[in-house]
C-alpha cells in the first residue's frame, strides 16, 4: 500500500503485475479495490492449444 500511496501522490496509475497462480489474481483484485488510482489488471490468456 505504500507504493500505491506514492503513485497516487504523483498522479501515476497503479497496474499490478499478475503472474499465474490462484492467489495472485485475488490479491491484485483486493489491491485494486483498496486503491483509488487503480487502472488496469493484467491477466494472462491461456496458451494456444489448451482446452478448458
GROMACS .gro file of N, CA and C in nm:
model
  156
    1UNK      N    1   0.081  -0.119   0.000
    1UNK     CA    2   0.000   0.000   0.000
    1UNK      C    3   0.086   0.126   0.000
    2UNK      N    4   0.211   0.116   0.044
    2UNK     CA    5   0.299   0.234   0.039
    2UNK      C    6   0.325   0.275  -0.105
    3UNK      N    7   0.344   0.177  -0.192
    3UNK     CA    8   0.368   0.208  -0.333
    3UNK      C    9   0.243   0.269  -0.394
    4UNK      N   10   0.126   0.216  -0.359
    4UNK     CA   11   0.001   0.272  -0.411
    4UNK      C   12  -0.016   0.416  -0.366
    5UNK      N   13   0.019   0.446  -0.242
    5UNK     CA   14   0.010   0.583  -0.192
    5UNK      C   15   0.107   0.676  -0.262
    6UNK      N   16   0.228   0.628  -0.289
    6UNK     CA   17   0.327   0.709  -0.361
    6UNK      C   18   0.277   0.737  -0.502
    7UNK      N   19   0.223   0.634  -0.568
    7UNK     CA   20   0.170   0.653  -0.704
    7UNK      C   21   0.056   0.754  -0.705
    8UNK      N   22  -0.032   0.745  -0.607
    8UNK     CA   23  -0.143   0.839  -0.600
    8UNK      C   24  -0.094   0.982  -0.580
    9UNK      N   25   0.007   1.001  -0.496
    9UNK     CA   26   0.061   1.135  -0.471
    9UNK      C   27   0.126   1.195  -0.594
   10UNK      N   28   0.174   1.111  -0.685
   10UNK     CA   29   0.241   1.160  -0.806
   10UNK      C   30   0.156   1.142  -0.932
   11UNK      N   31   0.025   1.116  -0.912
   11UNK     CA   32  -0.070   1.103  -1.024
   11UNK      C   33  -0.030   0.995  -1.123
   12UNK      N   34   0.013   0.881  -1.071
   12UNK     CA   35   0.052   0.767  -1.154
   12UNK      C   36  -0.051   0.656  -1.133
   13UNK      N   37  -0.099   0.598  -1.243
   13UNK     CA   38  -0.194   0.487  -1.234
   13UNK      C   39  -0.125   0.363  -1.180
   14UNK      N   40  -0.199   0.284  -1.106
   14UNK     CA   41  -0.147   0.161  -1.047
   14UNK      C   42  -0.190   0.043  -1.133
   15UNK      N   43  -0.092  -0.034  -1.183
   15UNK     CA   44  -0.119  -0.152  -1.265
   15UNK      C   45  -0.033  -0.267  -1.214
   16UNK      N   46  -0.083  -0.346  -1.117
   16UNK     CA   47  -0.001  -0.453  -1.060
   16UNK      C   48   0.023  -0.566  -1.159
   17UNK      N   49   0.141  -0.625  -1.150
   17UNK     CA   50   0.176  -0.741  -1.231
   17UNK      C   51   0.105  -0.862  -1.173
   18UNK      N   52   0.043  -0.941  -1.257
   18UNK     CA   53  -0.036  -1.055  -1.212
   18UNK      C   54   0.018  -1.183  -1.274
   19UNK      N   55   0.123  -1.243  -1.216
   19UNK     CA   56   0.171  -1.369  -1.271
   19UNK      C   57   0.070  -1.480  -1.243
   20UNK      N   58   0.094  -1.592  -1.302
   20UNK     CA   59  -0.001  -1.703  -1.289
   20UNK      C   60  -0.008  -1.755  -1.146
   21UNK      N   61  -0.116  -1.817  -1.113
   21UNK     CA   62  -0.135  -1.876  -0.982
   21UNK      C   63  -0.273  -1.844  -0.928
   22UNK      N   64  -0.320  -1.921  -0.832
   22UNK     CA   65  -0.456  -1.899  -0.781
   22UNK      C   66  -0.467  -1.782  -0.683
   23UNK      N   67  -0.359  -1.744  -0.618
   23UNK     CA   68  -0.366  -1.640  -0.515
   23UNK      C   69  -0.342  -1.501  -0.575
   24UNK      N   70  -0.257  -1.491  -0.673
   24UNK     CA   71  -0.219  -1.362  -0.728
   24UNK      C   72  -0.337  -1.282  -0.784
   25UNK      N   73  -0.428  -1.340  -0.862
   25UNK     CA   74  -0.542  -1.260  -0.910
   25UNK      C   75  -0.627  -1.205  -0.795
   26UNK      N   76  -0.650  -1.285  -0.693
   26UNK     CA   77  -0.729  -1.238  -0.579
   26UNK      C   78  -0.658  -1.124  -0.507
   27UNK      N   79  -0.527  -1.136  -0.490
   27UNK     CA   80  -0.451  -1.030  -0.423
   27UNK      C   81  -0.453  -0.901  -0.504
   28UNK      N   82  -0.439  -0.913  -0.635
   28UNK     CA   83  -0.440  -0.794  -0.720
   28UNK      C   84  -0.578  -0.728  -0.722
   29UNK      N   85  -0.684  -0.807  -0.720
   29UNK     CA   86  -0.820  -0.752  -0.716
   29UNK      C   87  -0.843  -0.678  -0.584
   30UNK      N   88  -0.796  -0.735  -0.475
   30UNK     CA   89  -0.810  -0.668  -0.345
   30UNK      C   90  -0.729  -0.538  -0.341
   31UNK      N   91  -0.609  -0.541  -0.396
   31UNK     CA   92  -0.528  -0.419  -0.402
   31UNK      C   93  -0.598  -0.313  -0.486
   32UNK      N   94  -0.655  -0.354  -0.598
   32UNK     CA   95  -0.727  -0.260  -0.683
   32UNK      C   96  -0.849  -0.200  -0.616
   33UNK      N   97  -0.919  -0.282  -0.537
   33UNK     CA   98  -1.037  -0.232  -0.467
   33UNK      C   99  -1.000  -0.130  -0.359
   34UNK      N  100  -0.880  -0.141  -0.305
   34UNK     CA  101  -0.837  -0.052  -0.197
   34UNK      C  102  -0.761   0.071  -0.247
   35UNK      N  103  -0.732   0.077  -0.377
   35UNK     CA  104  -0.652   0.187  -0.431
   35UNK      C  105  -0.737   0.275  -0.522
   36UNK      N  106  -0.744   0.405  -0.495
   36UNK     CA  107  -0.825   0.492  -0.580
   36UNK      C  108  -0.765   0.516  -0.718
   37UNK      N  109  -0.636   0.491  -0.737
   37UNK     CA  110  -0.571   0.516  -0.866
   37UNK      C  111  -0.544   0.387  -0.943
   38UNK      N  112  -0.616   0.281  -0.913
   38UNK     CA  113  -0.603   0.154  -0.983
   38UNK      C  114  -0.663   0.169  -1.122
   39UNK      N  115  -0.589   0.126  -1.227
   39UNK     CA  116  -0.643   0.145  -1.362
   39UNK      C  117  -0.661   0.016  -1.440
   40UNK      N  118  -0.565  -0.075  -1.437
   40UNK     CA  119  -0.573  -0.197  -1.517
   40UNK      C  120  -0.529  -0.317  -1.435
   41UNK      N  121  -0.584  -0.432  -1.469
   41UNK     CA  122  -0.543  -0.558  -1.407
   41UNK      C  123  -0.488  -0.648  -1.517
   42UNK      N  124  -0.363  -0.683  -1.506
   42UNK     CA  125  -0.301  -0.771  -1.604
   42UNK      C  126  -0.356  -0.913  -1.587
   43UNK      N  127  -0.395  -0.974  -1.696
   43UNK     CA  128  -0.446  -1.111  -1.692
   43UNK      C  129  -0.389  -1.185  -1.812
   44UNK      N  130  -0.335  -1.300  -1.788
   44UNK     CA  131  -0.275  -1.378  -1.896
   44UNK      C  132  -0.379  -1.472  -1.954
   45UNK      N  133  -0.389  -1.473  -2.086
   45UNK     CA  134  -0.481  -1.564  -2.152
   45UNK      C  135  -0.415  -1.701  -2.166
   46UNK      N  136  -0.494  -1.806  -2.175
   46UNK     CA  137  -0.437  -1.941  -2.186
   46UNK      C  138  -0.349  -1.957  -2.310
   47UNK      N  139  -0.257  -2.048  -2.300
   47UNK     CA  140  -0.169  -2.078  -2.413
   47UNK      C  141  -0.252  -2.133  -2.529
   48UNK      N  142  -0.213  -2.105  -2.653
   48UNK     CA  143  -0.284  -2.161  -2.767
   48UNK      C  144  -0.279  -2.314  -2.762
   49UNK      N  145  -0.389  -2.374  -2.791
   49UNK     CA  146  -0.395  -2.520  -2.792
   49UNK      C  147  -0.444  -2.581  -2.663
   50UNK      N  148  -0.458  -2.501  -2.557
   50UNK     CA  149  -0.510  -2.554  -2.431
   50UNK      C  150  -0.663  -2.556  -2.437
   51UNK      N  151  -0.721  -2.664  -2.401
   51UNK     CA  152  -0.866  -2.676  -2.399
   51UNK      C  153  -0.914  -2.685  -2.255
   52UNK      N  154  -1.002  -2.595  -2.218
   52UNK     CA  155  -1.057  -2.596  -2.083
   52UNK      C  156  -1.201  -2.641  -2.086
   0.00000   0.00000   0.00000
